[in-house]
PDB file of C-alpha atoms in Angstrom:
ATOM      1  CA  UNK A1205      25.645 110.142  71.513  1.00 46.00           C
ATOM      2  CA  UNK A1206      28.196 108.139  69.587  1.00 47.00           C
ATOM      3  CA  UNK A1207      29.375 111.345  67.892  1.00 48.00           C
ATOM      4  CA  UNK A1208      29.865 112.981  71.306  1.00 43.00           C
ATOM      5  CA  UNK A1209      31.945 110.037  72.493  1.00 47.00           C
ATOM      6  CA  UNK A1210      34.119 110.248  69.397  1.00 47.00           C
ATOM      7  CA  UNK A1211      34.681 113.976  69.963  1.00 48.00           C
ATOM      8  CA  UNK A1212      35.534 113.413  73.642  1.00 43.00           C
ATOM      9  CA  UNK A1213      37.925 110.601  72.804  1.00 48.00           C
ATOM     10  CA  UNK A1214      39.590 112.759  70.193  1.00 54.00           C
ATOM     11  CA  UNK A1215      39.945 115.601  72.668  1.00 51.00           C
ATOM     12  CA  UNK A1216      41.500 113.266  75.234  1.00 52.00           C
ATOM     13  CA  UNK A1217      44.042 111.950  72.732  1.00 49.00           C
ATOM     14  CA  UNK A1218      44.871 115.504  71.665  1.00 52.00           C
ATOM     15  CA  UNK A1219      45.423 116.493  75.294  1.00 50.00           C
ATOM     16  CA  UNK A1220      47.743 113.565  75.861  1.00 49.00           C
ATOM     17  CA  UNK A1221      49.703 114.347  72.721  1.00 53.00           C
ATOM     18  CA  UNK A1222      49.940 117.995  73.686  1.00 54.00           C
ATOM     19  CA  UNK A1223      51.229 117.016  77.108  1.00 55.00           C
ATOM     20  CA  UNK A1224      53.880 114.805  75.537  1.00 55.00           C
ATOM     21  CA  UNK A1225      54.907 117.565  73.173  1.00 58.00           C
ATOM     22  CA  UNK A1226      55.522 120.013  76.011  1.00 71.00           C
ATOM     23  CA  UNK A1227      57.330 117.573  78.349  1.00 77.00           C
ATOM     24  CA  UNK A1228      60.965 118.587  79.111  1.00 84.00           C
ATOM     25  CA  UNK A1229      63.640 116.884  77.043  1.00 86.00           C
ATOM     26  CA  UNK A1230      65.994 114.455  78.844  1.00 77.00           C
ATOM     27  CA  UNK A1231      68.903 116.877  78.472  1.00 79.00           C
ATOM     28  CA  UNK A1232      66.842 119.620  80.098  1.00 87.00           C
ATOM     29  CA  UNK A1233      65.907 117.329  82.995  1.00 80.00           C
ATOM     30  CA  UNK A1234      69.562 116.346  83.438  1.00 77.00           C
ATOM     31  CA  UNK A1235      70.579 119.994  83.540  1.00 82.00           C
ATOM     32  CA  UNK A1236      67.934 120.769  86.148  1.00 83.00           C
ATOM     33  CA  UNK A1237      68.958 117.768  88.233  1.00 79.00           C
ATOM     34  CA  UNK A1238      72.613 118.829  88.105  1.00 78.00           C
ATOM     35  CA  UNK A1239      71.648 122.333  89.163  1.00 84.00           C
ATOM     36  CA  UNK A1240      69.727 120.981  92.158  1.00 89.00           C
ATOM     37  CA  UNK A1241      72.705 118.826  93.135  1.00 81.00           C
ATOM     38  CA  UNK A1242      75.166 121.708  92.852  1.00 80.00           C
ATOM     39  CA  UNK A1243      73.014 124.069  94.883  1.00 86.00           C
ATOM     40  CA  UNK A1244      72.549 121.421  97.578  1.00 88.00           C
ATOM     41  CA  UNK A1245      76.261 121.231  98.412  1.00 91.00           C
ATOM     42  CA  UNK A1246      78.812 123.727  99.648  1.00 91.00           C
ATOM     43  CA  UNK A1247      82.522 123.826 100.382  1.00 92.00           C
ATOM     44  CA  UNK A1248      83.142 122.327 103.806  1.00 93.00           C
ATOM     45  CA  UNK A1249      86.673 121.914 105.105  1.00 93.00           C
ATOM     46  CA  UNK A1250      88.780 120.017 102.581  1.00 92.00           C
ATOM     47  CA  UNK A1251      85.679 118.814 100.722  1.00 92.00           C
ATOM     48  CA  UNK A1252      85.049 121.263  97.876  1.00 92.00           C
ATOM     49  CA  UNK A1253      82.161 121.431  95.438  1.00 92.00           C
ATOM     50  CA  UNK A1254      84.529 120.772  92.541  1.00 91.00           C
ATOM     51  CA  UNK A1255      84.097 117.107  93.479  1.00 89.00           C
ATOM     52  CA  UNK A1256      80.741 117.337  91.713  1.00 89.00           C
ATOM     53  CA  UNK A1257      82.443 117.938  88.359  1.00 90.00           C
ATOM     54  CA  UNK A1258      82.509 114.687  86.403  1.00 93.00           C
ATOM     55  CA  UNK A1259      85.124 113.658  83.888  1.00 95.00           C
ATOM     56  CA  UNK A1260      84.273 111.513  80.857  1.00 95.00           C
ATOM     57  CA  UNK A1261      84.533 108.229  82.745  1.00 95.00           C
ATOM     58  CA  UNK A1262      82.302 109.371  85.575  1.00 95.00           C
ATOM     59  CA  UNK A1263      79.626 110.960  83.396  1.00 93.00           C
ATOM     60  CA  UNK A1264      79.499 108.080  80.906  1.00 95.00           C
ATOM     61  CA  UNK A1265      79.278 105.493  83.655  1.00 96.00           C
ATOM     62  CA  UNK A1266      76.649 107.455  85.607  1.00 92.00           C
ATOM     63  CA  UNK A1267      74.235 107.197  82.696  1.00 90.00           C
ATOM     64  CA  UNK A1268      71.266 104.834  82.646  1.00 89.00           C
ATOM     65  CA  UNK A1269      72.949 103.135  79.677  1.00 92.00           C
ATOM     66  CA  UNK A1270      76.490 101.747  79.566  1.00 95.00           C
ATOM     67  CA  UNK A1271      78.965 103.664  77.412  1.00 97.00           C
ATOM     68  CA  UNK A1272      79.459 102.541  73.834  1.00 97.00           C
ATOM     69  CA  UNK A1273      82.544 100.516  73.004  1.00 97.00           C
ATOM     70  CA  UNK A1274      84.122 103.593  71.419  1.00 98.00           C
ATOM     71  CA  UNK A1275      83.544 105.726  74.523  1.00 98.00           C
ATOM     72  CA  UNK A1276      84.734 102.935  76.831  1.00 98.00           C
ATOM     73  CA  UNK A1277      87.920 102.569  74.777  1.00 98.00           C
ATOM     74  CA  UNK A1278      88.493 106.337  75.007  1.00 98.00           C
ATOM     75  CA  UNK A1279      88.001 106.306  78.792  1.00 98.00           C
ATOM     76  CA  UNK A1280      90.503 103.470  79.206  1.00 98.00           C
ATOM     77  CA  UNK A1281      93.043 105.046  76.875  1.00 98.00           C
ATOM     78  CA  UNK A1282      92.849 108.382  78.708  1.00 97.00           C
ATOM     79  CA  UNK A1283      93.173 106.612  82.060  1.00 98.00           C
ATOM     80  CA  UNK A1284      96.215 104.635  80.945  1.00 98.00           C
ATOM     81  CA  UNK A1285      97.847 107.866  79.782  1.00 98.00           C
ATOM     82  CA  UNK A1286      97.620 109.277  83.323  1.00 97.00           C
ATOM     83  CA  UNK A1287      99.661 106.480  84.903  1.00 98.00           C
ATOM     84  CA  UNK A1288     102.988 107.502  86.400  1.00 98.00           C
ATOM     85  CA  UNK A1289     105.529 104.773  87.022  1.00 98.00           C
ATOM     86  CA  UNK A1290     107.388 104.684  90.346  1.00 98.00           C
ATOM     87  CA  UNK A1291     110.726 106.445  90.591  1.00 96.00           C
ATOM     88  CA  UNK A1292     113.652 104.190  89.829  1.00 96.00           C
ATOM     89  CA  UNK A1293     111.310 101.358  88.836  1.00 96.00           C
ATOM     90  CA  UNK A1294     110.832 100.537  92.525  1.00 97.00           C
ATOM     91  CA  UNK A1295     107.379  98.954  92.752  1.00 98.00           C
ATOM     92  CA  UNK A1296     107.555  97.146  96.089  1.00 98.00           C
ATOM     93  CA  UNK A1297     107.586  98.706  99.558  1.00 98.00           C
ATOM     94  CA  UNK A1298     106.814  97.342 103.040  1.00 98.00           C
ATOM     95  CA  UNK A1299     103.848  94.985 103.284  1.00 98.00           C
ATOM     96  CA  UNK A1300     103.484  95.768 107.007  1.00 98.00           C
ATOM     97  CA  UNK A1301     102.738  99.395 106.207  1.00 98.00           C
ATOM     98  CA  UNK A1302     100.596  98.272 103.283  1.00 98.00           C
ATOM     99  CA  UNK A1303      98.477  96.095 105.556  1.00 97.00           C
ATOM    100  CA  UNK A1304      97.767  99.049 107.846  1.00 97.00           C
ATOM    101  CA  UNK A1305      96.835 101.201 104.858  1.00 98.00           C
ATOM    102  CA  UNK A1306      94.538  98.523 103.460  1.00 97.00           C
ATOM    103  CA  UNK A1307      92.639  98.306 106.742  1.00 95.00           C
ATOM    104  CA  UNK A1308      92.416 102.086 107.181  1.00 95.00           C
ATOM    105  CA  UNK A1309      89.334 103.775 105.750  1.00 92.00           C
ATOM    106  CA  UNK A1310      90.015 107.343 106.854  1.00 90.00           C
ATOM    107  CA  UNK A1311      90.593 110.288 104.553  1.00 92.00           C
ATOM    108  CA  UNK A1312      89.174 112.961 102.256  1.00 92.00           C
ATOM    109  CA  UNK A1313      86.099 113.799 104.346  1.00 93.00           C
ATOM    110  CA  UNK A1314      85.151 117.338 105.328  1.00 92.00           C
ATOM    111  CA  UNK A1315      86.139 116.600 108.930  1.00 93.00           C
ATOM    112  CA  UNK A1316      89.733 115.718 107.988  1.00 93.00           C
ATOM    113  CA  UNK A1317      92.340 118.394 108.513  1.00 90.00           C
ATOM    114  CA  UNK A1318      94.371 117.716 105.396  1.00 92.00           C
ATOM    115  CA  UNK A1319      93.972 116.391 101.867  1.00 92.00           C
ATOM    116  CA  UNK A1320      97.595 115.230 101.895  1.00 95.00           C
ATOM    117  CA  UNK A1321      97.693 111.539 100.875  1.00 95.00           C
ATOM    118  CA  UNK A1322      99.757 110.779 103.977  1.00 94.00           C
ATOM    119  CA  UNK A1323      96.574 111.422 105.975  1.00 93.00           C
ATOM    120  CA  UNK A1324      94.618 108.804 104.015  1.00 96.00           C
ATOM    121  CA  UNK A1325      94.104 105.077 104.217  1.00 96.00           C
ATOM    122  CA  UNK A1326      93.551 102.718 101.308  1.00 96.00           C
ATOM    123  CA  UNK A1327      90.120 101.525 102.464  1.00 95.00           C
ATOM    124  CA  UNK A1328      90.744  98.216 100.655  1.00 96.00           C
ATOM    125  CA  UNK A1329      88.811  96.158 103.230  1.00 95.00           C
ATOM    126  CA  UNK A1330      85.618  97.981 102.312  1.00 95.00           C
ATOM    127  CA  UNK A1331      85.468  96.247  98.911  1.00 96.00           C
ATOM    128  CA  UNK A1332      87.791  93.233  99.193  1.00 97.00           C
ATOM    129  CA  UNK A1333      88.598  90.295 101.408  1.00 96.00           C
ATOM    130  CA  UNK A1334      92.258  90.652 102.366  1.00 95.00           C
ATOM    131  CA  UNK A1335      92.825  87.853 104.858  1.00 91.00           C
ATOM    132  CA  UNK A1336      91.035  84.540 105.446  1.00 90.00           C
ATOM    133  CA  UNK A1337      90.814  85.388 109.146  1.00 89.00           C
ATOM    134  CA  UNK A1338      88.549  88.360 108.435  1.00 89.00           C
ATOM    135  CA  UNK A1339      84.903  87.925 109.358  1.00 88.00           C
ATOM    136  CA  UNK A1340      83.723  91.217 107.853  1.00 89.00           C
ATOM    137  CA  UNK A1341      84.761  92.637 104.496  1.00 92.00           C
ATOM    138  CA  UNK A1342      83.305  94.103 101.314  1.00 94.00           C
ATOM    139  CA  UNK A1343      82.392  92.049  98.283  1.00 94.00           C
ATOM    140  CA  UNK A1344      82.162  94.725  95.583  1.00 94.00           C
ATOM    141  CA  UNK A1345      85.634  93.663  94.441  1.00 95.00           C
ATOM    142  CA  UNK A1346      87.204  90.196  94.248  1.00 96.00           C
ATOM    143  CA  UNK A1347      89.052  88.617  97.157  1.00 96.00           C
ATOM    144  CA  UNK A1348      92.713  89.651  97.369  1.00 97.00           C
ATOM    145  CA  UNK A1349      93.646  86.544  99.342  1.00 97.00           C
ATOM    146  CA  UNK A1350      96.714  84.891  97.739  1.00 98.00           C
ATOM    147  CA  UNK A1351      96.798  87.642  95.105  1.00 98.00           C
ATOM    148  CA  UNK A1352     100.493  87.227  94.337  1.00 98.00           C
ATOM    149  CA  UNK A1353     100.673  83.512  95.102  1.00 97.00           C
ATOM    150  CA  UNK A1354      97.861  82.667  92.682  1.00 97.00           C
ATOM    151  CA  UNK A1355      99.750  84.533  89.984  1.00 97.00           C
ATOM    152  CA  UNK A1356     102.976  82.652  90.584  1.00 96.00           C
ATOM    153  CA  UNK A1357     104.871  85.570  92.136  1.00 97.00           C
ATOM    154  CA  UNK A1358     107.850  84.249  94.089  1.00 96.00           C
ATOM    155  CA  UNK A1359     110.085  87.274  93.473  1.00 97.00           C
ATOM    156  CA  UNK A1360     108.364  90.571  92.533  1.00 97.00           C
ATOM    157  CA  UNK A1361     111.689  91.916  91.257  1.00 95.00           C
ATOM    158  CA  UNK A1362     112.233  89.084  88.767  1.00 96.00           C
ATOM    159  CA  UNK A1363     111.897  90.132  85.094  1.00 96.00           C
ATOM    160  CA  UNK A1364     109.361  87.365  84.479  1.00 96.00           C
ATOM    161  CA  UNK A1365     106.952  88.930  86.970  1.00 97.00           C
ATOM    162  CA  UNK A1366     107.015  92.384  85.324  1.00 97.00           C
ATOM    163  CA  UNK A1367     103.643  92.047  83.522  1.00 97.00           C
ATOM    164  CA  UNK A1368     101.759  91.226  86.756  1.00 98.00           C
ATOM    165  CA  UNK A1369     103.642  93.839  88.779  1.00 98.00           C
ATOM    166  CA  UNK A1370     102.987  96.549  86.198  1.00 98.00           C
ATOM    167  CA  UNK A1371      99.342  95.521  85.812  1.00 98.00           C
ATOM    168  CA  UNK A1372      98.847  95.816  89.570  1.00 98.00           C
ATOM    169  CA  UNK A1373     100.487  99.234  89.680  1.00 98.00           C
ATOM    170  CA  UNK A1374      98.267 100.529  86.881  1.00 98.00           C
ATOM    171  CA  UNK A1375      95.180  99.087  88.588  1.00 98.00           C
ATOM    172  CA  UNK A1376      96.017 100.972  91.772  1.00 98.00           C
ATOM    173  CA  UNK A1377      97.004 104.166  89.996  1.00 98.00           C
ATOM    174  CA  UNK A1378      93.951 104.449  87.742  1.00 98.00           C
ATOM    175  CA  UNK A1379      91.636 101.449  87.631  1.00 98.00           C
ATOM    176  CA  UNK A1380      89.702 102.849  84.671  1.00 98.00           C
ATOM    177  CA  UNK A1381      92.686 101.988  82.483  1.00 98.00           C
ATOM    178  CA  UNK A1382      91.446  98.383  82.481  1.00 97.00           C
ATOM    179  CA  UNK A1383      87.730  98.818  83.104  1.00 97.00           C
ATOM    180  CA  UNK A1384      85.993 101.996  81.950  1.00 98.00           C
ATOM    181  CA  UNK A1385      83.336 101.860  84.659  1.00 97.00           C
ATOM    182  CA  UNK A1386      85.468 100.460  87.471  1.00 97.00           C
ATOM    183  CA  UNK A1387      84.213 101.319  90.962  1.00 95.00           C
ATOM    184  CA  UNK A1388      87.729 101.196  92.381  1.00 96.00           C
ATOM    185  CA  UNK A1389      89.222 104.490  93.623  1.00 96.00           C
ATOM    186  CA  UNK A1390      91.845 105.963  91.291  1.00 98.00           C
ATOM    187  CA  UNK A1391      94.414 106.203  94.052  1.00 98.00           C
ATOM    188  CA  UNK A1392      97.357 107.661  92.172  1.00 98.00           C
ATOM    189  CA  UNK A1393      95.485 109.686  89.578  1.00 97.00           C
ATOM    190  CA  UNK A1394      93.305 111.417  92.172  1.00 96.00           C
ATOM    191  CA  UNK A1395      96.192 111.835  94.643  1.00 96.00           C
ATOM    192  CA  UNK A1396      94.440 109.715  97.267  1.00 97.00           C
ATOM    193  CA  UNK A1397      97.658 107.818  98.027  1.00 98.00           C
ATOM    194  CA  UNK A1398     101.224 108.831  97.278  1.00 98.00           C
ATOM    195  CA  UNK A1399     103.859 106.790  95.497  1.00 98.00           C
ATOM    196  CA  UNK A1400     105.332 105.268  98.657  1.00 98.00           C
ATOM    197  CA  UNK A1401     101.902 104.290  99.959  1.00 98.00           C
ATOM    198  CA  UNK A1402     101.187 102.572  96.663  1.00 98.00           C
ATOM    199  CA  UNK A1403     104.476 100.709  96.914  1.00 98.00           C
ATOM    200  CA  UNK A1404     103.476  99.483 100.357  1.00 98.00           C
ATOM    201  CA  UNK A1405     100.095  98.222  99.147  1.00 98.00           C
ATOM    202  CA  UNK A1406     101.876  96.590  96.206  1.00 98.00           C
ATOM    203  CA  UNK A1407     104.031  94.759  98.744  1.00 98.00           C
ATOM    204  CA  UNK A1408     100.946  93.577 100.621  1.00 98.00           C
ATOM    205  CA  UNK A1409      99.595  92.101  97.400  1.00 98.00           C
ATOM    206  CA  UNK A1410     102.786  90.717  95.850  1.00 98.00           C
ATOM    207  CA  UNK A1411     105.446  90.092  98.492  1.00 98.00           C
ATOM    208  CA  UNK A1412     105.610  86.332  99.205  1.00 98.00           C
ATOM    209  CA  UNK A1413     106.195  87.190 102.884  1.00 97.00           C
ATOM    210  CA  UNK A1414     102.958  89.165 103.087  1.00 97.00           C
ATOM    211  CA  UNK A1415     100.147  87.478 105.041  1.00 96.00           C
ATOM    212  CA  UNK A1416      98.023  87.838 101.892  1.00 97.00           C
ATOM    213  CA  UNK A1417     100.209  85.215 100.210  1.00 97.00           C
ATOM    214  CA  UNK A1418     100.522  82.697 103.046  1.00 94.00           C
TER     215      UNK A1418
END
């Protein structure tokens, strides 16, 4: 009887080991999952299936493990390389237009008629507090209230303010330049907002007359 139990136990262990040996590898499972995702979507209006293609930053930050320091540094370096500075060094636009953009969440859906950035909003309110009077806002990102004031910006055109102004522009253009796995939209890099729209949001954040800095 004891011999039979030993044989049965051995058979059970062998079955388990055999099952483990034939289980799909993680890479194979990932490939199958990606195939399911790709076959579940189709081009619809301005929304094309090429949106499923991930670049290094997206794929590395979609993993169950954070990217290594070397990969994170590569993502940030590549993102910084994509940044285009505004024509004529003009960083600041109209905060009134910027405020409207920040509170506008429309754009880039399959029901929209155009992928032109002029059709898009900034959707800033969805992740940030913009004004103390707001009673509903996102908290994924930090509050933008007093963004320029807290950084001592009294004149965005002054040479002394250049580091903060340039940092803010880069953050809006391609946020992965400073944080490899940033959740913030890459507005300039992905052509979600054009240069003038970015100037206007810059004004909302940095112009001392903007309600953000009151």
